[in-house]
mmCIF file of C-alpha atoms and ligand atoms in Angstrom:
data_model
loop_
_atom_site.group_PDB
_atom_site.id
_atom_site.type_symbol
_atom_site.label_atom_id
_atom_site.label_comp_id
_atom_site.label_asym_id
_atom_site.label_seq_id
_atom_site.Cartn_x
_atom_site.Cartn_y
_atom_site.Cartn_z
ATOM 1 C CA MET A 93 0.000 0.000 0.000
ATOM 2 C CA LEU A 94 1.178 3.470 -0.828
ATOM 3 C CA LYS A 95 -0.202 6.082 1.542
ATOM 4 C CA ILE A 96 -0.368 9.582 0.116
ATOM 5 C CA GLY A 97 -1.193 12.560 2.324
ATOM 6 C CA LEU A 98 -2.781 15.278 0.195
ATOM 7 C CA THR A 99 -3.097 18.769 1.580
ATOM 8 C CA GLY A 100 -3.234 22.418 0.652
ATOM 9 C CA GLY A 101 -5.022 25.551 1.779
ATOM 10 C CA ILE A 102 -8.751 25.935 1.298
ATOM 11 C CA GLY A 103 -9.478 26.671 -2.360
ATOM 12 C CA SER A 104 -6.078 25.424 -3.533
ATOM 13 C CA GLY A 105 -7.614 22.543 -5.485
ATOM 14 C CA LYS A 106 -7.209 19.520 -3.195
ATOM 15 C CA SER A 107 -10.621 18.066 -4.043
ATOM 16 C CA THR A 108 -9.877 18.504 -7.735
ATOM 17 C CA VAL A 109 -6.535 16.699 -7.347
ATOM 18 C CA SER A 110 -8.091 13.915 -5.290
ATOM 19 C CA ALA A 111 -10.731 13.385 -8.002
ATOM 20 C CA LEU A 112 -7.952 13.154 -10.625
ATOM 21 C CA LEU A 113 -6.105 10.596 -8.467
ATOM 22 C CA ALA A 114 -9.325 8.629 -7.880
ATOM 23 C CA ALA A 115 -9.824 8.508 -11.667
ATOM 24 C CA ARG A 116 -6.424 6.780 -11.890
ATOM 25 C CA GLY A 117 -7.483 4.164 -9.370
ATOM 26 C CA ALA A 118 -6.566 5.590 -5.984
ATOM 27 C CA THR A 119 -8.850 5.102 -2.995
ATOM 28 C CA VAL A 120 -9.633 8.508 -1.504
ATOM 29 C CA VAL A 121 -10.203 8.975 2.222
ATOM 30 C CA ASP A 122 -11.690 12.442 2.686
ATOM 31 C CA ALA A 123 -11.047 13.899 6.164
ATOM 32 C CA ASP A 124 -13.641 16.673 5.751
ATOM 33 C CA ARG A 125 -16.346 14.182 4.893
ATOM 34 C CA ILE A 126 -15.384 11.988 7.842
ATOM 35 C CA ALA A 127 -15.398 15.055 10.113
ATOM 36 C CA ARG A 128 -19.047 15.568 9.151
ATOM 37 C CA GLU A 129 -19.913 11.878 9.594
ATOM 38 C CA VAL A 130 -18.526 11.662 13.127
ATOM 39 C CA LEU A 131 -20.863 14.496 14.203
ATOM 40 C CA GLU A 132 -24.053 13.154 12.681
ATOM 41 C CA PRO A 133 -27.150 12.805 14.893
ATOM 42 C CA GLY A 134 -26.874 9.875 17.286
ATOM 43 C CA THR A 135 -23.061 9.731 17.267
ATOM 44 C CA PRO A 136 -20.867 9.853 20.394
ATOM 45 C CA GLY A 137 -19.031 12.724 18.664
ATOM 46 C CA LEU A 138 -22.134 14.898 18.550
ATOM 47 C CA ALA A 139 -22.945 14.032 22.173
ATOM 48 C CA ALA A 140 -19.441 15.149 23.205
ATOM 49 C CA VAL A 141 -19.813 18.443 21.288
ATOM 50 C CA VAL A 142 -23.153 19.158 22.999
ATOM 51 C CA THR A 143 -21.627 18.408 26.405
ATOM 52 C CA GLU A 144 -18.804 20.847 25.634
ATOM 53 C CA PHE A 145 -20.690 23.694 23.915
ATOM 54 C CA GLY A 146 -24.268 23.295 25.107
ATOM 55 C CA PRO A 147 -27.563 22.487 23.372
ATOM 56 C CA GLU A 148 -27.509 25.803 21.481
ATOM 57 C CA VAL A 149 -25.265 24.139 18.891
ATOM 58 C CA LEU A 150 -28.188 21.884 17.890
ATOM 59 C CA THR A 151 -30.936 22.682 15.389
ATOM 60 C CA SER A 152 -34.547 22.112 16.418
ATOM 61 C CA GLU A 153 -34.288 18.698 14.704
ATOM 62 C CA GLY A 154 -31.332 17.711 16.898
ATOM 63 C CA ALA A 155 -28.650 17.918 14.217
ATOM 64 C CA LEU A 156 -25.460 19.933 14.576
ATOM 65 C CA ASP A 157 -25.985 23.588 13.662
ATOM 66 C CA ARG A 158 -22.670 24.047 11.858
ATOM 67 C CA ALA A 159 -23.114 27.788 11.402
ATOM 68 C CA VAL A 160 -23.593 28.349 15.149
ATOM 69 C CA LEU A 161 -20.616 26.138 16.018
ATOM 70 C CA ALA A 162 -18.443 27.809 13.360
ATOM 71 C CA ALA A 163 -19.299 31.253 14.757
ATOM 72 C CA ILE A 164 -18.241 30.116 18.245
ATOM 73 C CA VAL A 165 -14.941 28.529 17.256
ATOM 74 C CA PHE A 166 -13.868 31.073 14.653
ATOM 75 C CA ALA A 167 -14.107 33.793 17.294
ATOM 76 C CA ASP A 168 -12.288 31.904 20.038
ATOM 77 C CA ASP A 169 -9.073 29.884 19.637
ATOM 78 C CA ALA A 170 -9.525 28.089 22.959
ATOM 79 C CA ALA A 171 -12.999 26.943 21.919
ATOM 80 C CA ARG A 172 -11.574 25.790 18.607
ATOM 81 C CA GLY A 173 -8.965 23.774 20.470
ATOM 82 C CA ARG A 174 -11.700 22.100 22.532
ATOM 83 C CA LEU A 175 -13.649 21.219 19.386
ATOM 84 C CA ASP A 176 -10.517 19.904 17.663
ATOM 85 C CA ALA A 177 -9.741 17.753 20.716
ATOM 86 C CA ILE A 178 -13.110 16.025 20.227
ATOM 87 C CA VAL A 179 -13.180 15.798 16.430
ATOM 88 C CA HIS A 180 -9.582 15.102 15.370
ATOM 89 C CA PRO A 181 -9.142 11.797 17.261
ATOM 90 C CA LEU A 182 -12.501 10.566 15.899
ATOM 91 C CA VAL A 183 -11.451 11.462 12.347
ATOM 92 C CA ARG A 184 -8.095 9.718 12.746
ATOM 93 C CA LYS A 185 -9.762 6.581 14.124
ATOM 94 C CA ARG A 186 -12.370 6.413 11.353
ATOM 95 C CA SER A 187 -9.734 7.107 8.654
ATOM 96 C CA ALA A 188 -7.590 4.266 10.007
ATOM 97 C CA GLU A 189 -10.613 1.915 9.900
ATOM 98 C CA LEU A 190 -11.291 2.823 6.262
ATOM 99 C CA VAL A 191 -7.630 2.382 5.303
ATOM 100 C CA SER A 192 -7.440 -1.011 7.025
ATOM 101 C CA ALA A 193 -10.278 -2.242 4.777
ATOM 102 C CA VAL A 194 -8.595 -1.499 1.416
ATOM 103 C CA PRO A 195 -6.562 -4.152 -0.472
ATOM 104 C CA PRO A 196 -2.820 -4.264 0.333
ATOM 105 C CA ASP A 197 -1.780 -3.147 -3.175
ATOM 106 C CA ALA A 198 -3.992 -0.054 -3.132
ATOM 107 C CA VAL A 199 -2.890 3.528 -3.466
ATOM 108 C CA VAL A 200 -4.672 5.429 -0.698
ATOM 109 C CA VAL A 201 -5.014 9.184 -0.908
ATOM 110 C CA ASN A 202 -5.795 10.816 2.417
ATOM 111 C CA ASP A 203 -7.276 14.247 1.644
ATOM 112 C CA VAL A 204 -6.438 16.085 4.876
ATOM 113 C CA PRO A 205 -6.924 19.856 4.770
ATOM 114 C CA LEU A 206 -5.294 20.259 8.206
ATOM 115 C CA LEU A 207 -2.442 17.772 7.685
ATOM 116 C CA VAL A 208 0.182 20.337 8.652
ATOM 117 C CA GLU A 209 -1.848 21.931 11.451
ATOM 118 C CA THR A 210 -2.446 18.509 13.054
ATOM 119 C CA GLY A 211 1.173 17.347 12.655
ATOM 120 C CA GLN A 212 0.418 14.257 10.565
ATOM 121 C CA ALA A 213 3.019 14.545 7.797
ATOM 122 C CA GLY A 214 4.982 11.614 9.244
ATOM 123 C CA SER A 215 2.046 9.233 8.752
ATOM 124 C CA TYR A 216 2.384 9.084 4.946
ATOM 125 C CA ASP A 217 4.779 7.628 2.383
ATOM 126 C CA LEU A 218 4.355 10.709 0.210
ATOM 127 C CA VAL A 219 3.063 14.160 1.136
ATOM 128 C CA VAL A 220 1.573 16.091 -1.788
ATOM 129 C CA VAL A 221 0.872 19.786 -1.287
ATOM 130 C CA VAL A 222 -1.405 21.664 -3.677
ATOM 131 C CA GLU A 223 -0.650 25.370 -3.968
ATOM 132 C CA ALA A 224 -2.311 28.333 -5.606
ATOM 133 C CA ASP A 225 -1.668 31.955 -4.811
ATOM 134 C CA PRO A 226 -4.048 33.419 -2.206
ATOM 135 C CA GLU A 227 -5.855 35.817 -4.573
ATOM 136 C CA THR A 228 -6.610 32.970 -6.979
ATOM 137 C CA ARG A 229 -7.899 30.907 -4.039
ATOM 138 C CA VAL A 230 -10.133 33.752 -2.860
ATOM 139 C CA SER A 231 -11.710 34.137 -6.279
ATOM 140 C CA ARG A 232 -12.214 30.356 -6.645
ATOM 141 C CA LEU A 233 -13.825 30.209 -3.207
ATOM 142 C CA ILE A 234 -16.159 33.064 -4.127
ATOM 143 C CA GLY A 235 -16.992 30.988 -7.234
ATOM 144 C CA ARG A 236 -17.827 28.114 -4.862
ATOM 145 C CA GLY A 237 -20.294 30.333 -2.950
ATOM 146 C CA LEU A 238 -18.265 31.755 -0.029
ATOM 147 C CA SER A 239 -18.260 35.474 0.755
ATOM 148 C CA GLU A 240 -14.936 37.236 0.221
ATOM 149 C CA ALA A 241 -14.616 37.971 3.975
ATOM 150 C CA ASP A 242 -15.236 34.314 4.838
ATOM 151 C CA ALA A 243 -12.742 33.128 2.245
ATOM 152 C CA ARG A 244 -10.040 35.447 3.616
ATOM 153 C CA ALA A 245 -10.783 34.536 7.266
ATOM 154 C CA ARG A 246 -10.524 30.825 6.493
ATOM 155 C CA ILE A 247 -7.264 31.224 4.609
ATOM 156 C CA ALA A 248 -5.818 33.285 7.477
ATOM 157 C CA ALA A 249 -6.804 30.618 10.044
ATOM 158 C CA GLN A 250 -4.802 27.898 8.242
ATOM 159 C CA ALA A 251 -1.095 27.095 7.967
ATOM 160 C CA THR A 252 0.928 29.157 5.483
ATOM 161 C CA ASP A 253 2.261 27.953 2.131
ATOM 162 C CA GLU A 254 5.756 27.975 3.661
ATOM 163 C CA GLN A 255 4.670 25.678 6.510
ATOM 164 C CA ARG A 256 3.057 23.254 4.066
ATOM 165 C CA ARG A 257 6.041 23.386 1.701
ATOM 166 C CA ALA A 258 8.328 22.408 4.570
ATOM 167 C CA VAL A 259 6.688 18.959 4.793
ATOM 168 C CA ALA A 260 5.984 18.433 1.071
ATOM 169 C CA ASP A 261 7.569 15.652 -0.976
ATOM 170 C CA VAL A 262 5.804 16.988 -4.067
ATOM 171 C CA VAL A 263 4.330 20.451 -4.641
ATOM 172 C CA VAL A 264 1.560 20.698 -7.241
ATOM 173 C CA ASP A 265 1.125 24.235 -8.554
ATOM 174 C CA ASN A 266 -2.541 24.965 -9.255
ATOM 175 C CA SER A 267 -2.245 28.631 -10.232
ATOM 176 C CA GLY A 268 -2.885 27.752 -13.879
ATOM 177 C CA THR A 269 -5.636 25.991 -15.800
ATOM 178 C CA GLN A 270 -7.368 22.712 -14.964
ATOM 179 C CA GLU A 271 -5.483 21.163 -17.919
ATOM 180 C CA GLN A 272 -2.145 22.213 -16.434
ATOM 181 C CA LEU A 273 -3.249 20.716 -13.122
ATOM 182 C CA ALA A 274 -4.215 17.434 -14.796
ATOM 183 C CA GLU A 275 -0.790 17.246 -16.500
ATOM 184 C CA GLN A 276 0.986 17.621 -13.166
ATOM 185 C CA VAL A 277 -1.157 14.916 -11.584
ATOM 186 C CA GLU A 278 -0.412 12.625 -14.530
ATOM 187 C CA ARG A 279 3.316 13.214 -14.014
ATOM 188 C CA LEU A 280 2.984 12.658 -10.266
ATOM 189 C CA TRP A 281 1.229 9.349 -10.914
ATOM 190 C CA ALA A 282 3.775 8.196 -13.492
ATOM 191 C CA GLU A 283 6.885 9.233 -11.563
ATOM 192 C CA ARG A 284 6.020 8.886 -7.887
ATOM 193 C CA VAL A 285 3.041 6.532 -7.619
ATOM 194 C CA SER A 286 3.094 3.760 -10.268
ATOM 195 C CA PRO A 287 6.744 2.749 -9.712
ATOM 196 C CA THR A 288 6.236 2.265 -5.967
ATOM 197 C CA ALA A 289 2.631 1.052 -5.687
ATOM 198 C CA GLY A 290 2.108 -2.449 -4.341
HETATM 199 P P1 LIG B 1709 -10.038 22.630 -2.091
HETATM 200 O O1 LIG B 1709 -10.547 21.221 -2.056
HETATM 201 O O2 LIG B 1709 -8.555 22.711 -1.927
HETATM 202 O O3 LIG B 1709 -10.735 23.582 -1.164
HETATM 203 P P2 LIG B 1709 -11.240 22.654 -4.737
HETATM 204 O O4 LIG B 1709 -10.616 21.499 -5.451
HETATM 205 O O5 LIG B 1709 -12.627 22.486 -4.227
HETATM 206 O O6 LIG B 1709 -10.285 23.191 -3.564
HETATM 207 O O7 LIG B 1709 -11.144 23.935 -5.719
HETATM 208 C C1 LIG B 1709 -11.757 25.166 -5.345
HETATM 209 C C2 LIG B 1709 -12.624 25.658 -6.504
HETATM 210 O O8 LIG B 1709 -11.785 26.064 -7.587
HETATM 211 C C3 LIG B 1709 -13.551 24.595 -7.067
HETATM 212 O O9 LIG B 1709 -14.757 25.213 -7.427
HETATM 213 C C4 LIG B 1709 -12.781 24.067 -8.275
HETATM 214 O O10 LIG B 1709 -13.654 23.572 -9.273
HETATM 215 C C5 LIG B 1709 -12.052 25.318 -8.770
HETATM 216 N N1 LIG B 1709 -10.741 25.029 -9.387
HETATM 217 C C6 LIG B 1709 -9.802 24.155 -8.971
HETATM 218 N N2 LIG B 1709 -8.713 24.197 -9.762
HETATM 219 C C7 LIG B 1709 -8.947 25.136 -10.711
HETATM 220 C C8 LIG B 1709 -8.204 25.661 -11.835
HETATM 221 N N3 LIG B 1709 -6.974 25.236 -12.137
HETATM 222 N N4 LIG B 1709 -8.794 26.641 -12.576
HETATM 223 C C9 LIG B 1709 -10.027 27.079 -12.259
HETATM 224 N N5 LIG B 1709 -10.779 26.646 -11.236
HETATM 225 C C10 LIG B 1709 -10.260 25.682 -10.460
#
């Protein structure tokens, strides 16, 4: 098994790269999706969040009100740390379960937006960092429906390009077109993945 850790700032193009890798046969484990799953109604994760932050983080139907929780943790680093302490271990555990179920010759791509922030670079055979300059990311995020202020706040709350670069084995530059991105992923697959897979 080849374990790839894929990261990059919000709006850099991680999801696009993971879709390109999936098209070549990789199994993608998406940390953001798992982070939502572990807080679904009826989960121990959601119960722990309600114990920590109170019932006001629930909608009237008993689901997590993500907007309310986001407003709390974006305004308060200590609160964010308490949320992370609940969610991150659950995400790591669920990711490990998913990885343990894939065939031994698989290429597994772990799409982990906070790979650098959570100190997980050492867990992978290959760390791939997707980069795009911040202004390009802001305009792509606006295209995806975020407000400009939200896009900038989220970028500012994450690690810097320099911090991500420091742990990268491969840097994919996504400042250009989708075609240029696809060419880089093709090269990555040919040079760094196919020769070592299995
Ligand atoms: P991330 O997963 O890192 O947040 P996405 O892969 O979702 O980023 O990309 C952010 C947005 O930018 C998406 O709407 C995506 O379709 C678009 N996008 C990604 N790469 C490019 C590119 N090279 N040119 C134009 N738009 C792009």
